[in-house]
Amino acid sequence: MRLTWKIRRKLLRLVAAGTLLSAVALLALYASSEASPKAISETKRRQHSSFMFPEDLHYSHKGSRITAKCTMATCFNVSRCIDSFKVYVYPFEEEKKGGRGGGKQAASSIYKKMVRVLRDSPYYTSDPNTACLLVLNIDTLDRDPLSNDYVKRLPEKLKALRTWNNGRNHILFNMYSGSFPDYNDQLDFDHGEAIIAKASFALENYRTGFDISLPLIHKLHSEKGKFTGGVSAHGNLFPIRRKYLLIFKGKRYLWGLGSATRNAIYHLDNGDDVIMLTTCKHGKFWSRYRDEKCKKDNIFFEKYNYNHLISNSTFCLVPRGRRLGSFRFLESLHAGCIPVSLSNGLVLPFHELIDWSKALFVFDERQLFQVPHMLRHIPEDKILSMRLHTQFYWEQYFSSVDAIMHTTLEIVKQRISQFQNGVVATASNAHFLWNHYPGGLVISSDYSEKLEDYPFFIKRQQGPPSGYTAVVMATKPASKGNSPLVLLLKNLCNSTHARKIVVSWIGSGNPKVMVPPFCRPSIKVIDARKDKKLMINVMIPYMEIRTDAILSLWEDTELITEEVDFGYLTWLSNPERLVGFVGRRHFWSPNQGQWICSSGLNNRYSLVSLGASFYHKYYAHHVWHHKLSSSARKILDSSKDCFSIGLNFVISHMTGSPPLKVTQRVSLNYFTSKERTEVVMSCVSCINSLTISFGYIPLKYSWSRADPVLFRDNVAAHRKEFRRIENVT
Amino acid sequence: MDYLLKRNISCTRSTKLIIIFLSSFLFLIFIWHWMGSGFISRPDNDDLPISRSDSIYELDSIKDLSFLKWKSECLFFTCFEINSCRYGKENEEMIRVYVYPFSETLASMPHLQTYPSLLDHSDEYIQILETIRSSRYYEPLPEEACVFVPPFDTLNGRLINNRLTSYLLNNLKLWNNGSNHLIFSMLPWQKSHPNTTVPVYNYGKVLLMGGAFTVSNYRPGYDISIPVFNPLTIKYDYHQYHNIKSRQLLLVILVQSGADPHTVNHIRISLHQELIKGGVVMLGSCDLCSHCINERCDFHANKKLPYPDILQDSKYCMIVSDGTGRGTPDLMDVLMMGCVPVIIRNYELVLPFSEVIDWQRFAVFVWLEQLFQLMPILGSSRNGLILKQKQVLHVYSRYFRSIPAITMTTLDILNDRVFPINAQSYEDWNGHDDNQIWNVKHSHIKLPSTKKEEGFTAVILAYDRIDKLFQTVQSVAQAPSLAKFVIVWNHAYKSPPPLSDWPFVNKPIKIIRTKNNKLSNRFYPYSDITTAGILSLDDDINMMSSDEIEFGFQTWLEYPDRLVGYPGRVHRYNHKSANWVYDSEWTNNVSIVLTGAAFYHKYYHYHYTYLMPKAIRTWVDVHFNCEDIMFNFMISNITGLPPLKVTPRKRFKCKNCNTEGLVGDSAHYIKRTECINLFAKQFGDTFPLKSIKYRLDPVLYKVESKREKAFPKVGEL
């Protein structure tokens, strides 16, 4: 028993020691597990079986970021753009030498257009040191060595630029890269850290958020102006389903790059509503590769007119060619023929801001044979909406080189997200602004983040009208009670909706204006002579204007109170238009070979005089300063008479609408006939120079005027709200 | 164990000893097992397991690790097999997702069954697989599927053996170099790859659903950036934290461990004043509690603050990360607590679901270089803040709030890529920009201008008043711009008169017989209406001169998106009875023009037929009234503007006829008033009708002029 007890004790000790040891081991293990997060995770994992552990929240990752590709953070100096967004263009050789010209051709016609447009841009600066973006004086559009426009010895030329700085903050434009036979999408020179704005951009080379994808632009593309698409011109918004479902007319590559798709397209042709016309004729040696089909193809190819097809088809196939981009893209967009892009890897132009799903379809080239089936099932209202969007995008962002270049600039600007006027320029509603009327080139999100601050939107919850600020330009003393200015002021004082009257004095001596003693709105005479050289500052004393509506007046304008109130109420539902009392008309004089203004009575008008007009302060406060091309600004600053025409141009350019004339008033009075001729003369010179600057005439005609609803109706006078207007002449 | 020991107390000594012996033995075995499993199932990353069975030798012998390579050049059209996704009938056009069954998959790799770690699935991964299995995309048959999800949990890269996982994936039955396979990886970084931000699970051609992308390693259109779900802090009752007003702090800055000290310092300097004032708080992990979930420490005051609750007190929240782009679970906390994120642009993150979700709508983006300008802007933008907060809630609750939400969003994105024709629009994903602006809601773009030469189509609603109809046709036919008549013959039984009976006019007449006598028929987008401009007429409008019609058309050309008509009506609010009243008195206002004589764009026929709530159209058809009022509501709701009345004309029929279209008695006005009130309810808080005080007349109307007037015959009442 004892022995056994002893043995038992020994055993017990052993067990105790064993347990102790194991406990120690356990402790040690636990301690070691403290040090190793692995073991912790094991214990914790039993408590909760989530994929995440507390240490994942504070995991210190010691690795450094590897960025193989350029990004705005690594290859762009953002700080150069924070205070202002300016663009510099290097001067061309011949310019430096004093316009000798001739000799070597400096650039292709399209690059010249681009450069001219940029130089005339409101963002342009002539000082490379203040610029955010720099544009080369070397044409990089065509990098196909077989092409005539190919610029040789490019790397040397780049090195010679003093401010090249390995391409930092530069933007390069390109239409064609690579050459026969592989058409490499990458540029054939070292572009360093420059942003590449390029057509036919392939996704694998595109640096998202850094590069910009452009459409392929034809050399005959309009330089400036804003033009409606083919649907307006042809009047073919309807029928929704056009004669053809899907068309294509182009080359059929029998071999080589891009032929996989191009040589399969003809299979879709059903001889009925899917017309695929392909020709084997391309290049010098096409006949070497021709097949049996070529002869038949070529006959059919000639049978159909491309313009006829494109405006009679619901969808247009836009397949890749040798390169990814194609002229078909802009052509079908213009024609309102909904593009069906078949170009694997193509980065759609300006996709950063344009929501292309609203205007086109992108299919995988591998799905070619399913395309007609899928298109057939698209409902009519979707087709209509898409067709409308093709027209909208075309007009706003593609209808001229100017629009394309400014969209490019706006994209860069958005990325930098400038803070200006205390607003985040990268507006939270960028998608809305770019994909809805009036579009991102008309609205500057750095003006206001609130849509209701722009004239193009109507506020949902409308309070009482906020009234207007009248701005009267005065040059002559008006100290007598019967002087036109004093009479005008008296009438304004009685106006229900006037909030403030500002007399902007630019006459000689101290302002001599008799202010009516009893005036409901506040009235203020300011001496504007300090700013005299800039007419705009006289017409628009910014600091004084708090209301959305500005009423522009001349000192000799004659208006009665009812007219002004009626005009204001009319403006309220047309805030994007210029609403004036007296209309004029422009027309082309074939004899004189120029545009002419008429001031007399007419059945239609295209201009209203700023001697008496309402307009939105966005035009004055923002557009006038930040959206005018430098050539337009020069014209407007140089002549006070151009102010009227200029604002008409700007507003019609932005809205595409004519101004609106209110009441039957024929003249603003007080013009002697001599003055009137002068006004007409200055109108002529303004219109013609502004037309050159804008690149087109944005003015539109209107045949109607606004009258009070019961105007001259056979109703008792007391029932009419604006009965005095009936006596105005 | 404790349980056993307790029971032993009552036992005899000898048995006690034996039991102690046994239990300690068991205890040791347990410990051994526990340690063993720890080492075996959790090999330190790429190190091979200690215990080597035959299968492991086999794994070891794989020298060709090419399948480990990340296919950075993968693009959707080069690596995704699109043709395995079926096209067919419309309702079948969606991706079909197959989930490998776990046990079967393992059974196919018998040599690996000894790996206990393979069985370890996090709750989240199980939830992902279950969500897919119960979704509409699920396909149980692998041969029918076009997207595949492996059964191995890859959510946290730190926890898995890289080489082993690669091996397993590569042995999946339908692996095919990973094409069409989804790998979910929320925390993809690994210790063994400290110098890369490329998530190392990009085996072959897999589509990576990753939580750690920057523009440099993200393959656009291929990978999907997903949020890093945070199960440790999640509050499923997040709605209650989305209070908009009572937020005391302006900005909370969450500094992550590993954040670049220079950046932190730069921020501290840029926001120095605000940090002192206390409107801005900078938080990091606490020194003594680096793994704490529920607290963060204030850099400045060095005090502990409850996390994530502190985010609820701040209007804006900014995350300063290490800049590698690894996804941070904090971002989800920020959204969950209704805080507007401030995103540092310099990191160039690919934000979760940014392919479809517009982060600009609810986040503020800033470059570090601009920080000093940030505060005044955040402080002043009250309106923007409220909109953004609303959008944060909207987006969080739809796409980020739970694992199922995240999983479904991922699949929806993939589905949209494969079937772009049915893809959801920007507005479907993000909602409309509710900016209290009228013309926002209908994705309205201005209708394009029309050339006068295109002319207009006169659409006449006819029933059986044939004499009046013929008179109307005859008078309207005089208008030079008229292109065509479309007669909507609304009589179900009576046939329209044969064409030979119709008055001779030099314009084509197309008669459309409708099935039922419904008022909505007049607004159907018939393909016979070939012009954009429509002149809608009742069959008895026979007093209009062609000058009036031409002037109306000309005006519509200038205002293509408005309703431009002749008979003006007005609505007003009766404060006594607290309702709207319909009025046809000759007043100073116009807010309705009747479609008995009005021009408008054919676009509105589509809108009326396809986009309006069906209930409203049905109501109009059932009550056989007010289709014209409805049409006014609809157009004003789109444009935010009133209709335009043209010309002074007030009467449209012979003098003895009624002035209203259908019935002229007071019952008629009561009915019309009812309509307005009913429609007002339908349109909710924004009553669309608006009134104006002007009409449009020809420029030279009632003006004495020697010049020949363009529309001389405008002016009769």
PDB file of C-alpha atoms in Angstrom, chain A residues 189-282:
ATOM      1  CA  PHE A 189       8.482  59.566 -79.201  1.00  0.00           C
ATOM      2  CA  ASP A 190       9.196  60.125 -75.561  1.00  0.00           C
ATOM      3  CA  HIS A 191       6.439  62.403 -74.355  1.00  0.00           C
ATOM      4  CA  GLY A 192       7.671  62.376 -70.778  1.00  0.00           C
ATOM      5  CA  GLU A 193       5.079  63.468 -68.295  1.00  0.00           C
ATOM      6  CA  ALA A 194       2.807  65.225 -70.743  1.00  0.00           C
ATOM      7  CA  ILE A 195      -0.926  64.609 -70.817  1.00  0.00           C
ATOM      8  CA  ILE A 196      -1.915  63.024 -74.084  1.00  0.00           C
ATOM      9  CA  ALA A 197      -5.151  64.086 -75.716  1.00  0.00           C
ATOM     10  CA  LYS A 198      -5.566  61.634 -78.497  1.00  0.00           C
ATOM     11  CA  ALA A 199      -8.070  60.126 -80.860  1.00  0.00           C
ATOM     12  CA  SER A 200      -8.413  56.344 -81.115  1.00  0.00           C
ATOM     13  CA  PHE A 201      -7.216  55.979 -77.559  1.00  0.00           C
ATOM     14  CA  ALA A 202      -6.792  52.355 -76.509  1.00  0.00           C
ATOM     15  CA  LEU A 203      -7.762  51.462 -72.979  1.00  0.00           C
ATOM     16  CA  GLU A 204      -4.507  49.658 -72.304  1.00  0.00           C
ATOM     17  CA  ASN A 205      -2.479  52.784 -72.949  1.00  0.00           C
ATOM     18  CA  TYR A 206      -4.946  55.250 -71.529  1.00  0.00           C
ATOM     19  CA  ARG A 207      -4.022  56.577 -68.144  1.00  0.00           C
ATOM     20  CA  THR A 208      -7.347  57.079 -66.448  1.00  0.00           C
ATOM     21  CA  GLY A 209      -7.697  60.468 -64.879  1.00  0.00           C
ATOM     22  CA  PHE A 210      -4.644  61.739 -66.727  1.00  0.00           C
ATOM     23  CA  ASP A 211      -5.007  61.348 -70.475  1.00  0.00           C
ATOM     24  CA  ILE A 212      -7.930  62.549 -72.556  1.00  0.00           C
ATOM     25  CA  SER A 213      -9.638  60.733 -75.363  1.00  0.00           C
ATOM     26  CA  LEU A 214     -10.595  62.834 -78.372  1.00  0.00           C
ATOM     27  CA  PRO A 215     -12.824  62.068 -81.319  1.00  0.00           C
ATOM     28  CA  LEU A 216     -11.235  61.758 -84.729  1.00  0.00           C
ATOM     29  CA  ILE A 217     -11.653  65.218 -86.217  1.00  0.00           C
ATOM     30  CA  HIS A 218     -11.882  65.887 -89.913  1.00  0.00           C
ATOM     31  CA  LYS A 219      -9.675  68.628 -91.279  1.00  0.00           C
ATOM     32  CA  LEU A 220     -12.729  70.468 -92.592  1.00  0.00           C
ATOM     33  CA  HIS A 221     -14.318  70.617 -89.148  1.00  0.00           C
ATOM     34  CA  SER A 222     -15.567  74.123 -88.294  1.00  0.00           C
ATOM     35  CA  GLU A 223     -13.090  76.091 -86.294  1.00  0.00           C
ATOM     36  CA  LYS A 224     -15.529  78.032 -84.159  1.00  0.00           C
ATOM     37  CA  GLY A 225     -19.191  78.372 -83.451  1.00  0.00           C
ATOM     38  CA  LYS A 226     -21.928  76.112 -82.235  1.00  0.00           C
ATOM     39  CA  PHE A 227     -24.036  74.252 -84.746  1.00  0.00           C
ATOM     40  CA  THR A 228     -27.122  72.131 -84.518  1.00  0.00           C
ATOM     41  CA  GLY A 229     -26.938  68.581 -85.729  1.00  0.00           C
ATOM     42  CA  GLY A 230     -28.364  66.992 -88.837  1.00  0.00           C
ATOM     43  CA  VAL A 231     -31.712  66.217 -87.250  1.00  0.00           C
ATOM     44  CA  SER A 232     -32.634  69.888 -87.135  1.00  0.00           C
ATOM     45  CA  ALA A 233     -31.384  70.450 -90.655  1.00  0.00           C
ATOM     46  CA  HIS A 234     -33.115  67.427 -92.151  1.00  0.00           C
ATOM     47  CA  GLY A 235     -36.174  67.506 -89.905  1.00  0.00           C
ATOM     48  CA  ASN A 236     -35.832  63.781 -89.367  1.00  0.00           C
ATOM     49  CA  LEU A 237     -36.305  63.396 -85.631  1.00  0.00           C
ATOM     50  CA  PHE A 238     -39.290  61.333 -86.714  1.00  0.00           C
ATOM     51  CA  PRO A 239     -40.122  58.653 -87.608  1.00  0.00           C
ATOM     52  CA  ILE A 240     -38.413  57.001 -84.669  1.00  0.00           C
ATOM     53  CA  ARG A 241     -37.613  53.876 -86.631  1.00  0.00           C
ATOM     54  CA  ARG A 242     -36.103  55.010 -89.848  1.00  0.00           C
ATOM     55  CA  LYS A 243     -36.074  53.126 -93.096  1.00  0.00           C
ATOM     56  CA  TYR A 244     -32.941  51.198 -92.196  1.00  0.00           C
ATOM     57  CA  LEU A 245     -32.169  49.603 -88.879  1.00  0.00           C
ATOM     58  CA  LEU A 246     -28.413  49.605 -89.209  1.00  0.00           C
ATOM     59  CA  ILE A 247     -26.031  50.746 -91.894  1.00  0.00           C
ATOM     60  CA  PHE A 248     -22.356  50.849 -92.610  1.00  0.00           C
ATOM     61  CA  LYS A 249     -20.401  52.020 -95.576  1.00  0.00           C
ATOM     62  CA  GLY A 250     -16.663  51.687 -95.542  1.00  0.00           C
ATOM     63  CA  LYS A 251     -13.626  49.639 -96.222  1.00  0.00           C
ATOM     64  CA  ARG A 252     -13.393  45.915 -95.863  1.00  0.00           C
ATOM     65  CA  TYR A 253      -9.923  44.946 -94.809  1.00  0.00           C
ATOM     66  CA  LEU A 254      -9.097  41.589 -96.254  1.00  0.00           C
ATOM     67  CA  TRP A 255      -6.030  41.175 -94.154  1.00  0.00           C
ATOM     68  CA  GLY A 256      -4.171  42.604 -91.224  1.00  0.00           C
ATOM     69  CA  LEU A 257      -5.151  44.641 -88.243  1.00  0.00           C
ATOM     70  CA  GLY A 258      -8.844  45.316 -87.813  1.00  0.00           C
ATOM     71  CA  SER A 259      -9.819  42.902 -90.540  1.00  0.00           C
ATOM     72  CA  ALA A 260     -11.373  40.459 -88.086  1.00  0.00           C
ATOM     73  CA  THR A 261     -14.314  42.778 -87.704  1.00  0.00           C
ATOM     74  CA  ARG A 262     -14.237  44.650 -90.979  1.00  0.00           C
ATOM     75  CA  ASN A 263     -14.141  41.453 -92.965  1.00  0.00           C
ATOM     76  CA  ALA A 264     -17.135  40.045 -91.103  1.00  0.00           C
ATOM     77  CA  ILE A 265     -19.466  43.000 -91.193  1.00  0.00           C
ATOM     78  CA  TYR A 266     -20.979  42.152 -94.560  1.00  0.00           C
ATOM     79  CA  HIS A 267     -22.547  39.043 -93.033  1.00  0.00           C
ATOM     80  CA  LEU A 268     -25.007  41.268 -91.225  1.00  0.00           C
ATOM     81  CA  ASP A 269     -26.421  42.671 -94.467  1.00  0.00           C
ATOM     82  CA  ASN A 270     -29.903  41.297 -94.988  1.00  0.00           C
ATOM     83  CA  GLY A 271     -30.692  43.187 -98.169  1.00  0.00           C
ATOM     84  CA  ASP A 272     -33.568  44.857 -96.351  1.00  0.00           C
ATOM     85  CA  ASP A 273     -33.060  47.071 -93.325  1.00  0.00           C
ATOM     86  CA  VAL A 274     -29.490  46.170 -92.494  1.00  0.00           C
ATOM     87  CA  ILE A 275     -27.243  47.543 -95.196  1.00  0.00           C
ATOM     88  CA  MET A 276     -23.535  46.822 -94.942  1.00  0.00           C
ATOM     89  CA  LEU A 277     -21.531  48.188 -97.815  1.00  0.00           C
ATOM     90  CA  THR A 278     -17.894  47.300 -97.845  1.00  0.00           C
ATOM     91  CA  THR A 279     -15.354  47.899-100.491  1.00  0.00           C
ATOM     92  CA  CYS A 280     -12.083  46.137-100.989  1.00  0.00           C
ATOM     93  CA  LYS A 281     -10.606  49.238-102.548  1.00  0.00           C
ATOM     94  CA  HIS A 282      -8.096  50.768-100.234  1.00  0.00           C
TER      95      HIS A 282
END
